[in-house]
Short mmCIF file of N, CA and C in Angstrom, two decimals:
data_model
loop_
_atom_site.label_atom_id
_atom_site.label_comp_id
_atom_site.label_asym_id
_atom_site.label_seq_id
_atom_site.Cartn_x
_atom_site.Cartn_y
_atom_site.Cartn_z
N MET M 292 30.10 -66.96 -5.10
CA MET M 292 29.29 -67.70 -6.04
C MET M 292 28.42 -68.47 -5.34
N ALA M 293 27.15 -68.52 -5.76
CA ALA M 293 26.09 -69.04 -5.12
C ALA M 293 26.04 -70.44 -4.77
N ASP M 294 26.42 -71.22 -5.76
CA ASP M 294 26.52 -72.84 -5.77
C ASP M 294 27.78 -73.38 -6.07
N PRO M 295 28.53 -73.99 -5.17
CA PRO M 295 30.01 -74.53 -5.34
C PRO M 295 29.92 -75.60 -6.45
N ALA M 296 28.88 -76.27 -6.63
CA ALA M 296 28.73 -77.21 -7.65
C ALA M 296 28.85 -76.69 -9.05
N LEU M 297 28.63 -75.36 -9.27
CA LEU M 297 28.80 -74.69 -10.56
C LEU M 297 30.25 -74.16 -10.72
N LYS M 298 30.94 -74.18 -9.74
CA LYS M 298 32.29 -73.49 -9.96
C LYS M 298 33.14 -74.60 -10.81
N PRO M 299 33.87 -73.97 -11.87
CA PRO M 299 34.77 -74.60 -12.51
C PRO M 299 35.76 -75.34 -11.91
N ASN M 300 36.00 -76.62 -12.10
CA ASN M 300 37.03 -77.30 -11.34
C ASN M 300 37.81 -78.32 -12.35
N ARG M 301 38.87 -77.98 -12.87
CA ARG M 301 39.59 -78.80 -13.96
C ARG M 301 40.03 -80.20 -13.32
N SER M 302 40.21 -80.13 -12.14
CA SER M 302 40.80 -81.67 -11.50
C SER M 302 39.63 -82.59 -11.47
N ARG M 303 38.48 -82.07 -11.39
CA ARG M 303 37.25 -83.01 -11.15
C ARG M 303 37.11 -83.69 -12.53
N VAL M 304 36.76 -85.01 -12.37
CA VAL M 304 36.62 -85.95 -13.47
C VAL M 304 35.18 -85.70 -13.97
N ARG M 305 34.95 -85.55 -15.34
CA ARG M 305 33.73 -85.34 -15.94
C ARG M 305 33.14 -86.72 -16.25
N GLY M 306 32.07 -87.01 -15.43
CA GLY M 306 31.58 -88.35 -15.50
C GLY M 306 30.03 -88.24 -15.93
N GLU M 307 29.44 -87.08 -16.01
CA GLU M 307 28.04 -86.89 -16.33
C GLU M 307 28.06 -86.41 -17.79
N ARG M 308 26.75 -86.79 -18.39
CA ARG M 308 26.74 -86.42 -19.88
C ARG M 308 25.40 -85.51 -19.96
N LEU M 309 25.40 -84.48 -20.67
CA LEU M 309 24.25 -83.86 -21.12
C LEU M 309 24.10 -83.93 -22.60
N GLU M 310 22.85 -84.26 -23.13
CA GLU M 310 22.78 -84.54 -24.50
C GLU M 310 21.54 -83.58 -24.86
N THR M 311 21.62 -83.18 -26.29
CA THR M 311 20.59 -82.40 -26.70
C THR M 311 20.67 -82.73 -28.35
N ARG M 312 19.47 -82.50 -28.90
CA ARG M 312 19.40 -82.29 -30.27
C ARG M 312 19.31 -81.03 -30.76
N VAL M 313 20.01 -80.58 -31.78
CA VAL M 313 19.89 -79.20 -32.37
C VAL M 313 19.62 -79.34 -33.92
N THR M 314 19.29 -78.20 -34.35
CA THR M 314 19.03 -78.01 -35.79
C THR M 314 20.40 -77.80 -36.38
N ALA M 315 20.58 -78.03 -37.65
CA ALA M 315 21.74 -77.90 -38.47
C ALA M 315 22.19 -76.44 -38.32
N ASP M 316 21.23 -75.44 -38.35
CA ASP M 316 21.57 -73.92 -38.22
C ASP M 316 22.21 -73.58 -36.67
N GLN M 317 21.50 -74.23 -35.79
CA GLN M 317 21.98 -74.08 -34.38
C GLN M 317 23.50 -74.64 -34.27
N LYS M 318 23.61 -75.76 -34.88
CA LYS M 318 24.94 -76.49 -34.58
C LYS M 318 25.99 -75.51 -35.41
N SER M 319 25.61 -75.13 -36.48
CA SER M 319 26.52 -74.11 -37.26
C SER M 319 26.99 -72.91 -36.51
N LEU M 320 25.88 -72.29 -36.03
CA LEU M 320 26.11 -71.14 -35.19
C LEU M 320 27.08 -71.27 -33.97
N ILE M 321 26.67 -72.56 -33.26
CA ILE M 321 27.54 -72.82 -32.15
C ILE M 321 28.97 -72.98 -32.47
N GLU M 322 29.16 -73.78 -33.45
CA GLU M 322 30.56 -74.17 -33.97
C GLU M 322 31.28 -72.82 -34.51
N HIS M 323 30.64 -72.02 -35.14
CA HIS M 323 31.17 -70.73 -35.55
C HIS M 323 31.56 -69.81 -34.38
N ALA M 324 30.78 -69.90 -33.32
CA ALA M 324 31.05 -69.01 -32.16
C ALA M 324 32.23 -69.53 -31.40
N ALA M 325 32.26 -70.93 -31.17
CA ALA M 325 33.35 -71.58 -30.59
C ALA M 325 34.58 -71.19 -31.47
N ALA M 326 34.59 -71.40 -32.61
CA ALA M 326 35.89 -71.16 -33.44
C ALA M 326 36.39 -69.77 -33.29
N LEU M 327 35.32 -68.80 -33.23
CA LEU M 327 35.76 -67.40 -33.15
C LEU M 327 36.46 -67.28 -31.81
N GLN M 328 36.19 -67.98 -30.68
CA GLN M 328 36.74 -67.78 -29.50
C GLN M 328 38.04 -68.71 -29.19
N GLY M 329 38.25 -69.72 -30.48
CA GLY M 329 39.36 -70.46 -30.26
C GLY M 329 39.07 -71.61 -29.31
N ARG M 330 37.98 -71.94 -29.17
CA ARG M 330 37.46 -73.06 -28.12
C ARG M 330 36.95 -74.21 -28.83
N THR M 331 36.83 -75.26 -28.07
CA THR M 331 36.04 -76.35 -28.55
C THR M 331 34.69 -76.19 -28.41
N VAL M 332 33.66 -76.99 -29.10
CA VAL M 332 32.41 -76.80 -29.04
C VAL M 332 31.94 -77.08 -27.73
N THR M 333 32.33 -78.28 -27.10
CA THR M 333 32.18 -78.64 -25.75
C THR M 333 32.42 -77.57 -24.89
N ASP M 334 33.66 -77.07 -24.77
CA ASP M 334 34.01 -76.13 -23.81
C ASP M 334 33.08 -74.76 -24.07
N PHE M 335 32.84 -74.46 -25.25
CA PHE M 335 31.92 -73.23 -25.48
C PHE M 335 30.53 -73.49 -24.91
N VAL M 336 30.04 -74.65 -25.22
CA VAL M 336 28.54 -74.98 -24.61
C VAL M 336 28.56 -75.14 -23.18
N LEU M 337 29.54 -75.88 -22.53
CA LEU M 337 29.66 -75.93 -21.06
C LEU M 337 29.77 -74.53 -20.41
N THR M 338 30.67 -73.67 -20.85
CA THR M 338 30.90 -72.49 -20.26
C THR M 338 29.67 -71.49 -20.50
N SER M 339 29.00 -71.77 -21.63
CA SER M 339 27.82 -70.80 -21.99
C SER M 339 26.55 -71.31 -20.89
N VAL M 340 26.40 -72.62 -20.87
CA VAL M 340 25.26 -73.14 -20.01
C VAL M 340 25.66 -72.80 -18.55
N GLN M 341 26.92 -72.99 -18.14
CA GLN M 341 27.09 -72.60 -16.65
C GLN M 341 26.94 -71.10 -16.34
N GLU M 342 27.42 -70.29 -17.38
CA GLU M 342 27.02 -68.85 -17.02
C GLU M 342 25.64 -68.45 -17.10
N ALA M 343 24.71 -69.24 -17.89
CA ALA M 343 23.30 -68.91 -18.06
C ALA M 343 22.65 -69.62 -16.76
N ALA M 344 23.19 -70.64 -16.15
CA ALA M 344 22.65 -71.24 -14.94
C ALA M 344 22.99 -70.45 -13.81
N ARG M 345 24.18 -69.77 -13.71
CA ARG M 345 24.62 -68.86 -12.71
C ARG M 345 23.70 -67.56 -12.71
N ARG M 346 23.40 -66.98 -13.87
CA ARG M 346 22.48 -65.82 -13.97
C ARG M 346 21.08 -66.35 -13.62
N ALA M 347 20.41 -67.39 -13.91
CA ALA M 347 19.23 -67.80 -13.60
C ALA M 347 19.24 -67.86 -11.94
N ILE M 348 20.13 -68.46 -11.29
CA ILE M 348 20.11 -68.57 -9.92
C ILE M 348 20.33 -67.26 -9.38
N ASP M 349 21.20 -66.34 -9.73
CA ASP M 349 21.44 -65.15 -9.06
C ASP M 349 20.09 -64.24 -9.36
N GLU M 350 19.44 -64.40 -10.37
CA GLU M 350 18.15 -63.46 -10.63
C GLU M 350 17.09 -64.16 -9.76
N HIS M 351 17.13 -65.37 -9.46
CA HIS M 351 16.03 -65.98 -8.65
C HIS M 351 16.25 -65.58 -7.30
N GLN M 352 17.54 -65.56 -6.70
CA GLN M 352 18.02 -65.01 -5.44
C GLN M 352 17.57 -63.61 -5.26
N ARG M 353 17.77 -62.71 -6.29
CA ARG M 353 17.55 -61.34 -6.11
C ARG M 353 16.00 -61.17 -6.00
N VAL M 354 15.16 -61.93 -6.73
CA VAL M 354 13.84 -61.84 -6.71
C VAL M 354 13.41 -62.17 -5.29
N ASN M 355 13.84 -63.27 -4.87
CA ASN M 355 13.35 -63.77 -3.47
C ASN M 355 13.81 -62.81 -2.48
N LEU M 356 14.98 -62.22 -2.51
CA LEU M 356 15.36 -61.18 -1.49
C LEU M 356 14.43 -59.93 -1.73
N SER M 357 14.04 -59.65 -2.84
CA SER M 357 13.25 -58.42 -3.07
C SER M 357 11.95 -58.69 -2.37
N VAL M 358 11.30 -59.84 -2.61
CA VAL M 358 9.92 -60.16 -2.02
C VAL M 358 10.14 -60.17 -0.51
N ARG M 359 11.39 -60.71 0.10
CA ARG M 359 11.36 -60.86 1.53
C ARG M 359 11.78 -59.45 2.07
N ASP M 360 12.42 -58.56 1.41
CA ASP M 360 12.72 -57.43 1.79
C ASP M 360 11.43 -56.46 1.81
N SER M 361 10.66 -56.77 0.73
CA SER M 361 9.45 -55.90 0.72
C SER M 361 8.47 -56.26 1.81
N ARG M 362 8.33 -57.54 2.18
CA ARG M 362 7.44 -57.89 3.16
C ARG M 362 7.88 -57.38 4.59
N ALA M 363 9.41 -57.26 4.78
CA ALA M 363 9.86 -56.81 5.99
C ALA M 363 9.58 -55.38 6.06
N PHE M 364 9.69 -54.62 4.94
CA PHE M 364 9.40 -53.22 4.78
C PHE M 364 7.84 -52.96 5.22
N VAL M 365 6.98 -53.62 4.61
CA VAL M 365 5.52 -53.42 4.74
C VAL M 365 5.20 -53.79 6.26
N GLU M 366 5.86 -54.86 6.70
CA GLU M 366 5.55 -55.22 8.22
C GLU M 366 6.04 -54.14 9.20
N ALA M 367 7.30 -53.49 8.84
CA ALA M 367 7.69 -52.34 9.69
C ALA M 367 6.74 -51.10 9.52
N LEU M 368 5.98 -51.06 8.33
CA LEU M 368 5.28 -49.79 8.25
C LEU M 368 3.93 -50.05 9.02
N ILE M 369 3.37 -51.43 9.06
CA ILE M 369 2.25 -51.53 9.68
C ILE M 369 2.43 -51.84 11.21
N ASP M 370 3.58 -52.35 11.49
CA ASP M 370 3.77 -52.49 13.00
C ASP M 370 5.20 -52.09 13.40
N PRO M 371 5.43 -50.67 13.37
CA PRO M 371 6.72 -50.29 13.68
C PRO M 371 7.30 -50.55 15.14
N GLN M 372 8.58 -50.75 15.25
CA GLN M 372 8.98 -50.76 16.50
C GLN M 372 9.09 -49.63 17.16
N PRO M 373 9.22 -49.66 18.44
CA PRO M 373 9.39 -48.27 19.30
C PRO M 373 10.82 -47.72 19.02
N VAL M 374 11.01 -46.47 18.97
CA VAL M 374 12.25 -45.85 18.84
C VAL M 374 13.06 -46.00 20.17
N ASN M 375 14.37 -46.50 20.03
CA ASN M 375 15.08 -46.67 21.12
C ASN M 375 16.47 -45.71 21.03
N ASP M 376 17.06 -45.90 22.14
CA ASP M 376 18.20 -44.78 22.26
C ASP M 376 19.24 -45.00 21.03
N ARG M 377 19.60 -46.11 20.75
CA ARG M 377 20.41 -46.45 19.74
C ARG M 377 19.94 -45.76 18.38
N LEU M 378 18.65 -45.87 18.03
CA LEU M 378 18.21 -45.28 16.71
C LEU M 378 18.18 -43.59 16.86
N ARG M 379 17.73 -43.17 18.08
CA ARG M 379 18.13 -41.65 18.29
C ARG M 379 19.47 -41.33 18.01
N ASP M 380 20.36 -41.92 18.65
CA ASP M 380 21.73 -41.42 18.47
C ASP M 380 22.15 -41.61 16.91
N THR M 381 21.78 -42.66 16.43
CA THR M 381 22.00 -42.78 14.86
C THR M 381 21.55 -41.65 14.09
N VAL M 382 20.09 -41.20 14.27
CA VAL M 382 19.65 -40.03 13.78
C VAL M 382 20.36 -38.85 13.84
N ARG M 383 20.70 -38.50 15.16
CA ARG M 383 21.53 -37.55 15.55
C ARG M 383 22.74 -37.34 14.79
N ARG M 384 23.57 -38.45 14.75
CA ARG M 384 24.91 -38.46 14.07
C ARG M 384 24.66 -38.28 12.63
N TYR M 385 23.59 -38.69 11.95
CA TYR M 385 23.20 -38.56 10.52
C TYR M 385 22.93 -37.11 10.38
N ARG M 386 22.29 -36.39 11.23
CA ARG M 386 21.84 -35.12 10.93
C ARG M 386 23.13 -34.24 11.12
N GLU M 387 23.91 -34.53 11.95
CA GLU M 387 25.21 -33.64 12.25
C GLU M 387 26.09 -33.74 11.01
N LYS M 388 26.19 -35.01 10.41
CA LYS M 388 27.19 -35.15 9.39
C LYS M 388 26.38 -34.67 8.07
N ALA M 389 25.06 -34.77 7.92
CA ALA M 389 24.53 -34.32 6.73
C ALA M 389 24.18 -32.71 6.69
N GLY M 390 24.32 -32.11 7.93
CA GLY M 390 24.10 -30.79 8.18
C GLY M 390 22.41 -30.50 8.00
N VAL M 391 21.67 -31.37 8.62
CA VAL M 391 20.23 -31.15 8.40
C VAL M 391 19.95 -30.73 9.90
#
């Protein structure tokens, strides 16, 4: 898990509040969904928001890694490192195993 602050921890006292205004339709939809899952509206909303937060963080980290990895790849193409004995040995073993 990326951020320990987002881990569910039942023993932690909930001292912070989040407040929002919703339309009557939104409230009805949320209440209906919570009831279908046998959960309170608070539990349903908290769980849903935490899951959305985790997805947003994970997506951001994947994008950052992709950009970082892309830069490293381009830099390797532009300024390749010299081939060393370890790389030669790795290529040889790969070719032997792959039958190339």
